[in-house]
Amino acid sequence: MKVLVPVKRVLDYNVKPRVKADGTGVDLANVKMSMNPFDEIAVEEAIRLKDKGVTEIVAVSIGEAKSQETLRTALAMGADRAILVVSDEKVEPLGVAKLLKAIVDAEKPDLVILGKQAIDDDNNQTGQMLAGLLGVGQATFASKVELTSDSVTVTREVDGGSETEKLSLPAIITTDLRLNEPRYASLPNIMKAKSKPLDQKTPADYGVDVTPRLTTLKVVEPPKRTAGVKVADVDELVAKLKAMGVAK
Amino acid sequence: MKTLVWVEHDGKTVKDATLAVVTAATKLGEVDLLVAGSGVDAVAAEAAKIAGVSTVLTADNAALEHPLAETVAPLIVKLMSDHDAFLAPATSNGKNIAPRVAALLDVMQISDILSVESEDTFTRPIYAGNAIATVQTKDAKKVITVRGTAFEKAAAEGGSAKIVSTDGAGLEQSVSTYVGSEIAKLERPELTSAKVIVSGGRALASSENFHAVIEPLADKLGAAVGASRAAVDAGYVPNDYQVGQTGKIVAPEVYMAIGISGAIQHLAGMKDSKTIIAINKDEDAPIFQVADIGLVGDLFKIVPELTSKL
């Protein structure tokens, strides 16, 4: 059984994003980039499924050439090979989903595991779009995955609790934070990952038009909150709450 | 423009999240609602009373009792032949369904909008709310999810829309089936619509402490209870309590962060609250940079004292 795991290179989640002064975007020059945290969970889940019948894990990334580093991380964690679709232009979820569909058509994986959202654009779309384009089942926000030879049962995190769905294979899963705790790549595995196969492609190789549909007119900082006050004790806090009408 | 709005409901009543989406939709033009489900007459009747709605379309079918994206997306795509935009709340349902609809329509979705600037221009948060992007779409049809806390709720009464049944028949479950669900029992107000939220973090140190310290205060204030990811991961409370980039986005009048340091992922979920109150023993905790009122000290002393004095 083959699993495809798309991964995205994003600003490291610990870094506070700085909005560029000219309003064109977030400053990504000389800042730490990492694999999107939800994608790490996706890679980890694919690896954990290796004793449940998964024989090959293919990691895919779409983006600038440096995304190679992100794929090497996936390979070091345990993916078997990687495909990089190089695009210097930013590719939107719809374009990514179309490229992934082309890759799925070529690779015929039984399962595609994606992160539920990338922490840069916060879109939460790609997995659902891919499932729609392929006409297959989707289980988003997965917190538990049980795989059999012809189906997968997924527990999903939904507002108010959890929900379980059973999907025929092939299927699309997007990961939520609680699905697993991703492993760290060990030094020997990082070394080994350097010799694992990594194919480089372009959107044109797949005949996919990734022209953006959205134009970002400007990016600004969110309104700043005004500095607050510190109160000395509970009585003062109670008085404030009463003044706000929150407490009687 | 004619918009179609996904009605979020539990089979009995319309959920509040829908009302904010109606407000966003009225900024784009005529508003139709879609009530999909099984036995939805009561929901449709309630939806028809929402102010500003022209038509309530119902899709009533046993296959829609638990509306899976695989089943409802083709239905919505069909209805989009005479609508210009599809709007859904950025709830787990909306986020699950809308992108599938967008892909089937070959359009790029605009997620989690904060405002409608014009017919084709919207603002939305990126980078966990650390930046606000203004985006313009070139797509003829629009698929949009709406952040509920960013729009006023439309009046639930006063409208008199006509109810029209669409072709909900002939729908079949295909590739996916619903197995079951576990919905946490909530005796308190729902997080996303509560006026006051009391949230606890890692510093509570145990599930027992969380219940003993946070909940009595919440009950005194008639507040919903939230939590940071650390408190959820440690198992103090179920994960649907989580406020943050990966949990729920809230904007209550008062948000009390107790024993929460204020990581950016948490702030992304609550920094639009009107008043933020922080109680933390670390006076350098980042939460104090966004808090309107801060109290430095041991929560195990402060919170019970506060509860008793209210």
Coordinates of C-alpha atoms in Angstrom, one line a residue:
Chain A
M1 CA 0.0 0.0 0.0
K2 CA 1.3 3.4 -1.0
V3 CA 0.8 6.6 1.0
L4 CA 1.4 10.1 -0.4
V5 CA 2.2 12.9 2.1
P6 CA 2.3 16.5 0.9
V7 CA 4.4 18.8 3.0
K8 CA 4.9 22.5 3.0
R9 CA 7.8 24.7 4.0
V10 CA 6.6 27.5 6.2
L11 CA 7.8 30.1 8.6
D12 CA 8.8 28.2 11.8
Y13 CA 5.9 28.3 14.2
N14 CA 7.9 29.7 17.0
V15 CA 8.9 32.8 15.0
K16 CA 6.8 35.9 15.4
P17 CA 5.8 37.0 11.8
R18 CA 6.8 40.6 10.9
V19 CA 4.7 42.4 8.4
K20 CA 6.7 44.2 5.8
A21 CA 6.5 48.0 6.0
D22 CA 5.4 48.3 2.4
G23 CA 2.4 46.2 3.1
T24 CA 3.2 43.5 0.5
G25 CA 3.4 40.6 2.8
V26 CA 5.3 39.0 5.7
D27 CA 9.0 39.3 5.8
L28 CA 10.5 35.8 5.1
A29 CA 14.1 36.9 4.5
N30 CA 16.6 35.4 6.9
V31 CA 14.0 33.8 9.2
K32 CA 13.8 30.2 10.2
M33 CA 11.7 28.0 8.0
S34 CA 10.4 24.6 8.9
M35 CA 8.0 21.9 7.9
N36 CA 4.4 22.9 8.6
P37 CA 3.6 21.3 12.0
F38 CA 0.4 19.6 10.8
D39 CA 2.5 18.0 7.9
E40 CA 5.0 16.6 10.4
I41 CA 2.0 14.9 12.0
A42 CA 1.0 13.6 8.6
V43 CA 4.4 12.2 7.9
E44 CA 4.5 10.6 11.3
E45 CA 1.1 9.0 10.8
A46 CA 2.2 7.5 7.5
I47 CA 5.3 6.0 9.1
R48 CA 3.2 4.6 11.9
L49 CA 0.9 2.9 9.3
K50 CA 4.0 1.0 8.0
D51 CA 3.2 -2.0 10.2
K52 CA -0.5 -1.8 9.1
G53 CA 0.2 -2.6 5.4
V54 CA 1.8 0.6 4.1
T55 CA 4.9 -0.3 2.1
E56 CA 5.9 3.0 0.5
I57 CA 5.7 6.6 1.6
V58 CA 6.1 9.3 -1.0
A59 CA 6.6 12.9 0.3
V60 CA 5.7 15.7 -2.0
S61 CA 6.3 19.4 -1.8
I62 CA 5.4 22.3 -4.0
G63 CA 7.2 25.6 -3.8
E64 CA 10.6 27.2 -4.2
A65 CA 13.7 25.0 -4.6
K66 CA 14.5 25.3 -0.9
S67 CA 11.5 23.1 -0.1
Q68 CA 14.0 20.4 -0.8
E69 CA 15.1 20.8 2.8
T70 CA 11.6 20.1 4.0
L71 CA 11.4 17.0 1.9
R72 CA 14.8 15.8 3.3
T73 CA 13.3 16.2 6.7
A74 CA 10.4 14.0 5.7
L75 CA 12.8 11.4 4.3
A76 CA 14.9 11.5 7.5
M77 CA 11.7 10.9 9.5
G78 CA 11.0 7.8 7.4
A79 CA 9.5 8.6 4.0
D80 CA 11.0 6.5 1.2
R81 CA 11.2 9.0 -1.6
A82 CA 10.3 12.5 -2.5
I83 CA 8.9 14.6 -5.3
L84 CA 9.5 18.4 -5.5
V85 CA 7.5 20.5 -7.8
V86 CA 9.4 23.7 -8.1
S87 CA 7.6 26.9 -8.5
D88 CA 9.0 30.3 -7.6
E89 CA 5.5 31.8 -7.8
K90 CA 3.3 31.2 -4.8
V91 CA 0.9 28.4 -5.5
E92 CA -2.6 28.6 -4.0
P93 CA -4.4 25.6 -2.5
L94 CA -6.4 25.2 -5.7
G95 CA -3.2 25.0 -7.7
V96 CA -1.6 22.7 -5.2
A97 CA -4.7 20.4 -5.2
K98 CA -4.6 20.2 -9.0
L99 CA -0.8 19.4 -9.0
L100 CA -1.5 16.8 -6.2
K101 CA -4.3 15.3 -8.3
A102 CA -1.9 14.9 -11.2
I103 CA 0.6 13.3 -8.9
V104 CA -2.0 11.0 -7.5
D105 CA -3.1 10.0 -11.0
A106 CA 0.5 9.1 -11.7
E107 CA 1.5 7.5 -8.4
K108 CA -1.9 5.8 -7.6
P109 CA -1.5 6.0 -3.8
D110 CA -4.1 4.3 -1.6
L111 CA -4.1 7.2 0.9
V112 CA -3.1 10.8 0.9
I113 CA -2.4 12.3 4.3
L114 CA -2.1 16.1 4.5
G115 CA -2.0 18.5 7.4
K116 CA -5.3 20.2 8.1
Q117 CA -3.9 23.7 7.4
A118 CA -0.6 25.4 6.8
I119 CA 0.2 27.9 9.6
D120 CA 1.2 30.6 7.1
D121 CA -1.9 31.1 5.0
D122 CA -4.2 29.4 7.5
N123 CA -6.4 28.3 4.6
N124 CA -7.5 24.8 5.5
Q125 CA -8.5 23.9 2.0
T126 CA -6.0 21.7 0.1
G127 CA -7.0 18.3 1.4
Q128 CA -10.7 18.9 0.8
M129 CA -10.0 20.4 -2.7
L130 CA -7.9 17.3 -3.6
A131 CA -10.6 15.0 -2.4
G132 CA -13.2 16.9 -4.5
L133 CA -11.0 16.9 -7.6
L134 CA -10.4 13.1 -7.2
G135 CA -14.0 12.4 -6.3
V136 CA -12.9 10.3 -3.3
G137 CA -13.7 10.4 0.4
Q138 CA -12.3 12.9 2.7
A139 CA -11.7 12.8 6.5
T140 CA -10.6 16.1 7.7
F141 CA -9.2 17.0 11.2
A142 CA -8.3 13.4 12.0
S143 CA -7.4 12.5 15.6
K144 CA -7.4 8.7 15.0
V145 CA -6.8 6.6 11.9
E146 CA -7.5 2.9 11.6
L147 CA -6.5 1.4 8.3
T148 CA -7.6 -1.9 6.8
S149 CA -6.9 -3.3 3.4
D150 CA -9.8 -1.7 1.7
S151 CA -11.0 1.1 4.0
V152 CA -10.0 3.5 6.6
T153 CA -11.9 4.5 9.7
V154 CA -11.1 8.0 11.0
T155 CA -12.1 9.8 14.1
R156 CA -12.4 13.5 13.4
E157 CA -12.3 16.5 15.7
V158 CA -15.5 18.5 15.2
D159 CA -17.0 21.4 17.1
G160 CA -18.5 20.0 20.2
G161 CA -16.6 16.7 20.2
S162 CA -15.6 14.0 17.8
E163 CA -17.1 12.1 14.8
T164 CA -16.1 8.9 13.2
E165 CA -16.3 8.1 9.5
K166 CA -15.4 5.1 7.4
L167 CA -14.0 5.8 3.9
S168 CA -13.3 3.5 1.0
L169 CA -9.8 3.6 -0.4
P170 CA -8.4 5.6 -1.9
A171 CA -9.1 8.4 0.5
I172 CA -7.8 11.7 1.7
I173 CA -7.1 12.4 5.4
T174 CA -6.1 15.7 6.9
T175 CA -4.4 15.7 10.3
D176 CA -5.3 17.5 13.5
L177 CA -2.8 18.2 16.2
R178 CA -3.8 15.4 18.4
L179 CA -3.3 12.6 15.9
N180 CA 0.2 11.8 17.1
E181 CA 3.5 13.2 18.4
P182 CA 5.9 13.4 15.5
R183 CA 9.3 11.9 15.9
Y184 CA 12.6 13.7 15.6
A185 CA 14.9 12.6 12.8
S186 CA 18.0 10.9 14.2
L187 CA 21.5 12.0 12.9
P188 CA 22.1 8.6 11.1
N189 CA 18.6 8.9 9.4
I190 CA 19.4 12.5 8.4
M191 CA 22.6 11.2 6.7
K192 CA 20.7 8.3 5.1
A193 CA 18.0 10.7 3.8
K194 CA 20.6 12.5 1.7
S195 CA 20.8 9.5 -0.6
K196 CA 17.1 8.8 -0.9
P197 CA 15.6 9.6 -4.3
L198 CA 14.2 13.1 -4.8
D199 CA 12.6 13.9 -8.2
Q200 CA 12.4 17.5 -9.3
K201 CA 9.4 18.5 -11.5
T202 CA 7.7 21.7 -12.5
P203 CA 3.9 22.5 -12.8
A204 CA 4.4 22.4 -16.6
D205 CA 5.5 18.7 -16.4
Y206 CA 2.0 18.0 -15.1
G207 CA 0.3 20.3 -17.5
V208 CA -1.3 22.2 -14.6
D209 CA -2.0 25.9 -14.7
V210 CA -1.3 27.4 -11.3
T211 CA -2.0 31.0 -12.1
P212 CA -3.3 32.6 -8.8
R213 CA -7.0 33.5 -8.6
L214 CA -6.5 35.7 -5.7
T215 CA -4.6 39.0 -5.6
T216 CA -3.3 40.1 -2.3
L217 CA -3.8 43.9 -2.3
K218 CA -2.1 44.5 1.0
V219 CA -1.0 42.9 4.2
V220 CA -1.1 44.9 7.4
E221 CA -0.5 44.3 11.1
P222 CA -3.7 43.6 13.1
P223 CA -4.9 46.4 15.3
K224 CA -2.7 46.7 18.3
R225 CA -4.3 46.3 21.7
T226 CA -3.8 49.3 24.0
A227 CA -1.6 48.7 27.0
G228 CA -3.5 47.5 30.0
V229 CA -3.2 48.0 33.7
K230 CA -2.1 45.7 36.4
V231 CA -4.2 45.5 39.5
A232 CA -2.7 44.9 42.9
D233 CA -5.2 42.5 44.4
V234 CA -8.4 40.6 44.0
D235 CA -10.6 43.4 45.5
E236 CA -9.4 45.8 42.8
L237 CA -10.2 43.1 40.1
V238 CA -13.6 42.6 41.5
A239 CA -14.2 46.3 41.4
K240 CA -13.2 46.4 37.7
L241 CA -15.4 43.4 36.9
K242 CA -18.3 45.2 38.6
A243 CA -17.6 48.4 36.7
M244 CA -17.8 46.5 33.4
G245 CA -21.1 44.9 34.5
V246 CA -19.7 41.4 34.3
A247 CA -20.2 40.8 38.0
K248 CA -23.0 42.1 40.2
Chain B
M1 CA -25.2 39.2 -6.4
K2 CA -27.1 36.2 -5.2
T3 CA -25.6 34.3 -2.3
L4 CA -26.2 30.9 -0.9
V5 CA -25.6 30.4 2.8
W6 CA -25.0 27.1 4.5
V7 CA -27.2 26.8 7.6
E8 CA -25.4 25.3 10.5
H9 CA -27.9 23.4 12.6
D10 CA -28.1 20.3 14.9
G11 CA -31.3 18.9 13.4
K12 CA -33.5 21.0 15.8
T13 CA -32.4 24.6 15.8
V14 CA -30.3 27.0 13.7
K15 CA -26.9 27.6 15.3
D16 CA -25.7 31.1 16.0
A17 CA -22.8 30.8 13.6
T18 CA -25.3 31.0 10.7
L19 CA -26.5 34.5 11.8
A20 CA -23.1 36.1 11.4
V21 CA -22.8 34.6 7.9
V22 CA -26.1 36.0 6.9
T23 CA -24.8 39.5 7.9
A24 CA -21.7 38.9 5.7
A25 CA -23.9 37.7 2.9
T26 CA -26.3 40.7 2.9
K27 CA -23.2 42.8 2.2
L28 CA -23.0 41.0 -1.2
G29 CA -26.6 41.0 -2.2
E30 CA -29.7 38.8 -2.1
V31 CA -29.4 36.0 0.5
D32 CA -30.7 32.4 0.1
L33 CA -30.2 29.8 2.8
L34 CA -29.6 26.1 2.4
V35 CA -30.9 23.8 5.1
A36 CA -29.6 20.3 4.5
G37 CA -30.5 17.4 6.7
S38 CA -33.0 14.8 7.5
G39 CA -36.4 16.0 8.9
V40 CA -35.5 19.7 8.8
D41 CA -38.9 21.4 8.7
A42 CA -38.5 23.0 12.1
V43 CA -35.0 24.2 11.2
A44 CA -36.2 25.6 7.9
A45 CA -39.1 27.4 9.6
E46 CA -36.7 29.0 12.1
A47 CA -34.3 29.9 9.3
A48 CA -37.1 31.6 7.3
K49 CA -37.5 34.1 10.2
I50 CA -33.9 35.3 10.0
A51 CA -34.0 38.9 8.9
G52 CA -32.7 39.7 5.4
V53 CA -33.3 36.2 3.9
S54 CA -35.1 35.8 0.6
T55 CA -35.5 32.1 0.2
V56 CA -34.8 29.0 2.4
L57 CA -33.9 26.0 0.2
T58 CA -34.3 22.7 1.9
A59 CA -32.6 19.5 1.0
D60 CA -34.3 16.8 3.1
N61 CA -33.0 13.3 2.8
A62 CA -32.1 10.5 5.2
A63 CA -28.6 10.5 3.5
L64 CA -28.1 14.0 4.9
E65 CA -28.8 13.3 8.5
H66 CA -25.0 13.6 9.0
P67 CA -24.1 15.8 6.1
L68 CA -20.8 14.5 4.8
A69 CA -18.9 16.8 2.4
E70 CA -18.9 14.0 -0.2
T71 CA -22.7 14.1 -0.2
V72 CA -23.5 17.8 0.1
A73 CA -20.8 19.3 -2.1
P74 CA -22.4 18.1 -5.4
L75 CA -25.8 19.3 -4.1
I76 CA -24.4 22.8 -3.4
V77 CA -22.6 22.8 -6.8
K78 CA -25.9 22.2 -8.5
L79 CA -27.5 25.1 -6.6
M80 CA -24.7 27.3 -7.5
S81 CA -25.9 27.4 -11.1
D82 CA -28.1 30.2 -10.0
H83 CA -26.1 31.7 -7.2
D84 CA -22.9 33.8 -7.4
A85 CA -21.4 33.1 -4.0
F86 CA -21.5 30.3 -1.5
L87 CA -20.9 31.3 2.1
A88 CA -20.4 29.0 5.1
P89 CA -19.4 29.7 8.7
A90 CA -15.8 28.8 9.5
T91 CA -17.0 26.0 11.7
S92 CA -15.7 22.4 11.4
N93 CA -18.6 21.7 9.0
G94 CA -18.1 24.8 6.9
K95 CA -14.3 24.2 6.7
N96 CA -14.9 20.6 5.7
I97 CA -17.5 21.3 3.0
A98 CA -16.7 24.6 1.4
P99 CA -13.2 23.8 -0.1
R100 CA -14.7 20.7 -1.7
V101 CA -17.4 22.9 -3.3
A102 CA -14.8 25.4 -4.4
A103 CA -12.7 22.7 -6.1
L104 CA -15.7 21.3 -7.9
L105 CA -16.6 24.8 -9.1
D106 CA -12.9 25.4 -10.0
V107 CA -12.6 28.5 -7.9
M108 CA -10.2 29.5 -5.1
Q109 CA -11.9 29.7 -1.7
I110 CA -11.4 32.7 0.6
S111 CA -11.1 31.3 4.1
D112 CA -12.3 32.8 7.4
I113 CA -13.1 36.4 6.2
L114 CA -13.1 39.2 8.7
S115 CA -14.8 41.8 6.5
V116 CA -16.4 42.4 3.1
E117 CA -14.6 45.3 1.4
S118 CA -16.5 45.0 -1.9
E119 CA -18.1 42.4 -4.0
D120 CA -14.8 40.8 -4.8
T121 CA -12.5 42.0 -2.0
F122 CA -12.2 40.7 1.5
T123 CA -9.9 40.8 4.5
R124 CA -8.7 37.6 6.2
P125 CA -6.2 36.8 8.9
I126 CA -3.0 34.9 8.0
Y127 CA 0.0 33.7 10.2
A128 CA -2.2 32.9 13.2
G129 CA -3.8 36.4 13.1
N130 CA -0.4 38.1 13.1
A131 CA -1.2 39.8 9.8
I132 CA -4.4 40.8 8.0
A133 CA -4.5 40.3 4.3
T134 CA -6.8 42.1 1.9
V135 CA -7.5 39.8 -1.0
Q136 CA -9.3 40.3 -4.3
T137 CA -10.7 37.3 -6.2
K138 CA -10.8 37.0 -10.0
D139 CA -13.2 34.0 -9.9
A140 CA -16.7 34.5 -11.2
K141 CA -18.3 32.4 -8.5
K142 CA -17.1 32.9 -4.9
V143 CA -16.7 30.4 -2.2
I144 CA -16.1 32.0 1.2
T145 CA -16.0 30.9 4.9
V146 CA -16.8 33.5 7.4
R147 CA -15.3 34.1 10.9
G148 CA -18.4 34.3 13.1
T149 CA -16.9 36.6 15.7
A150 CA -16.1 39.2 13.0
F151 CA -19.7 40.0 12.0
E152 CA -22.7 41.1 14.0
K153 CA -25.4 38.5 14.1
A154 CA -28.4 39.0 11.9
A155 CA -31.7 39.3 13.8
A156 CA -33.1 35.8 14.3
E157 CA -36.7 37.2 14.0
G158 CA -38.4 39.5 11.7
G159 CA -37.8 37.8 8.3
S160 CA -40.4 36.0 6.3
A161 CA -38.5 34.0 3.6
K162 CA -40.3 31.5 1.5
I163 CA -39.3 27.9 1.9
V164 CA -38.6 25.9 -1.2
S165 CA -37.7 22.2 -1.3
T166 CA -34.8 21.4 -3.6
D167 CA -34.1 18.1 -5.1
G168 CA -32.7 16.3 -2.0
A169 CA -34.0 13.0 -3.2
G170 CA -31.8 10.7 -5.1
L171 CA -28.8 11.5 -2.9
E172 CA -26.8 8.5 -2.0
Q173 CA -23.9 7.9 0.3
S174 CA -21.0 6.8 -1.9
V175 CA -17.5 6.6 -0.8
S176 CA -17.9 7.5 2.9
T177 CA -20.2 6.6 5.7
Y178 CA -20.9 8.2 9.0
V179 CA -20.1 5.8 11.9
G180 CA -20.9 7.8 15.0
S181 CA -20.1 10.7 17.1
E182 CA -19.2 11.7 20.6
I183 CA -20.4 15.2 21.5
A184 CA -19.1 16.5 24.8
K185 CA -21.9 17.4 27.3
L186 CA -21.9 21.1 27.9
E187 CA -23.9 22.6 30.8
R188 CA -22.4 26.0 30.2
P189 CA -22.7 28.5 27.4
E190 CA -21.1 27.5 24.1
L191 CA -17.6 28.8 23.7
T192 CA -17.9 30.6 20.4
S193 CA -21.1 32.5 21.4
A194 CA -20.4 33.2 25.1
K195 CA -20.2 36.7 26.3
V196 CA -17.7 35.8 29.0
I197 CA -15.1 33.0 28.9
V198 CA -12.9 31.7 31.7
S199 CA -9.9 29.8 30.3
G200 CA -7.4 27.8 32.1
G201 CA -3.9 26.7 31.1
R202 CA -1.0 24.4 32.0
A203 CA -0.6 26.1 35.4
L204 CA -3.7 24.4 36.7
A205 CA -1.5 21.3 36.8
S206 CA -4.4 18.7 36.9
S207 CA -7.8 17.9 35.8
E208 CA -9.1 18.1 39.4
N209 CA -7.6 21.5 39.9
F210 CA -9.2 22.7 36.6
H211 CA -12.6 21.6 37.7
A212 CA -12.1 22.9 41.3
V213 CA -10.6 26.3 40.4
I214 CA -11.8 27.3 36.9
E215 CA -15.4 26.0 36.8
P216 CA -16.8 27.6 40.0
L217 CA -15.5 31.0 38.7
A218 CA -17.1 30.4 35.3
D219 CA -20.4 29.4 36.9
K220 CA -20.3 32.6 39.1
L221 CA -19.9 34.7 35.9
G222 CA -22.2 32.6 33.7
A223 CA -19.2 32.1 31.5
A224 CA -18.1 29.4 29.1
V225 CA -15.0 27.5 29.9
G226 CA -12.0 27.4 27.6
A227 CA -8.5 26.1 27.7
S228 CA -5.1 26.5 26.2
R229 CA -3.6 23.7 24.1
A230 CA -1.3 22.8 27.0
A231 CA -4.2 22.1 29.3
V232 CA -6.0 20.1 26.6
D233 CA -2.9 18.1 25.7
A234 CA -2.3 17.3 29.4
G235 CA -5.8 15.9 29.5
Y236 CA -7.3 18.4 32.0
V237 CA -10.3 19.0 29.7
P238 CA -11.5 17.6 26.4
N239 CA -10.1 19.1 23.2
D240 CA -13.2 21.0 22.1
Y241 CA -12.4 23.4 25.0
Q242 CA -9.3 24.6 23.1
V243 CA -9.0 28.2 22.2
G244 CA -6.4 29.1 19.6
Q245 CA -5.2 28.9 16.0
T246 CA -5.9 25.2 15.9
G247 CA -8.9 25.3 18.2
K248 CA -11.8 27.7 18.4
I249 CA -11.6 31.4 17.6
V250 CA -13.5 33.4 20.2
A251 CA -14.2 37.1 20.7
P252 CA -16.2 37.5 23.9
E253 CA -16.7 40.7 25.8
V254 CA -14.5 39.4 28.6
Y255 CA -11.9 36.7 28.3
M256 CA -10.1 35.6 31.5
A257 CA -6.9 33.8 30.9
I258 CA -5.8 32.0 34.0
G259 CA -2.5 30.3 34.2
I260 CA -2.0 30.8 30.4
S261 CA 1.3 32.2 29.3
G262 CA 0.0 33.6 26.0
A263 CA 1.7 31.7 23.2
I264 CA 1.0 33.2 19.7
Q265 CA -1.1 30.2 18.8
H266 CA -3.4 30.8 21.8
L267 CA -3.5 34.6 21.2
A268 CA -4.7 33.9 17.6
G269 CA -7.9 32.5 19.1
M270 CA -8.8 35.2 21.6
K271 CA -7.0 38.4 21.0
D272 CA -10.1 40.1 19.5
S273 CA -11.9 39.7 22.8
K274 CA -13.1 43.1 24.0
T275 CA -11.5 42.9 27.4
I276 CA -8.8 40.5 28.3
I277 CA -8.0 39.7 31.9
A278 CA -4.9 37.7 32.8
I279 CA -4.0 36.1 36.1
N280 CA -0.5 34.6 36.0
K281 CA 2.3 34.3 38.5
D282 CA 4.9 35.2 35.9
E283 CA 4.8 38.9 35.5
D284 CA 6.8 38.6 32.2
A285 CA 4.3 36.2 30.6
P286 CA 3.4 37.4 27.1
I287 CA -0.3 37.3 28.0
F288 CA 0.2 40.6 30.0
Q289 CA 1.2 42.3 26.7
V290 CA -2.3 41.9 25.4
A291 CA -4.3 41.9 28.7
D292 CA -6.3 45.0 29.6
I293 CA -6.3 44.0 33.2
G294 CA -3.6 41.9 34.7
L295 CA -3.1 40.4 38.2
V296 CA 0.2 38.9 39.1
G297 CA 0.1 36.1 41.6
D298 CA -0.7 32.5 42.5
L299 CA -3.9 31.5 40.7
F300 CA -4.6 28.9 43.4
K301 CA -5.0 31.7 45.9
I302 CA -6.4 34.4 43.6
V303 CA -9.1 32.5 41.8
P304 CA -10.9 31.0 44.8
E305 CA -10.7 34.4 46.5
L306 CA -12.1 36.0 43.4
T307 CA -14.9 33.5 43.1
S308 CA -15.9 34.0 46.8
K309 CA -16.0 37.8 46.4
L310 CA -18.2 37.8 43.3

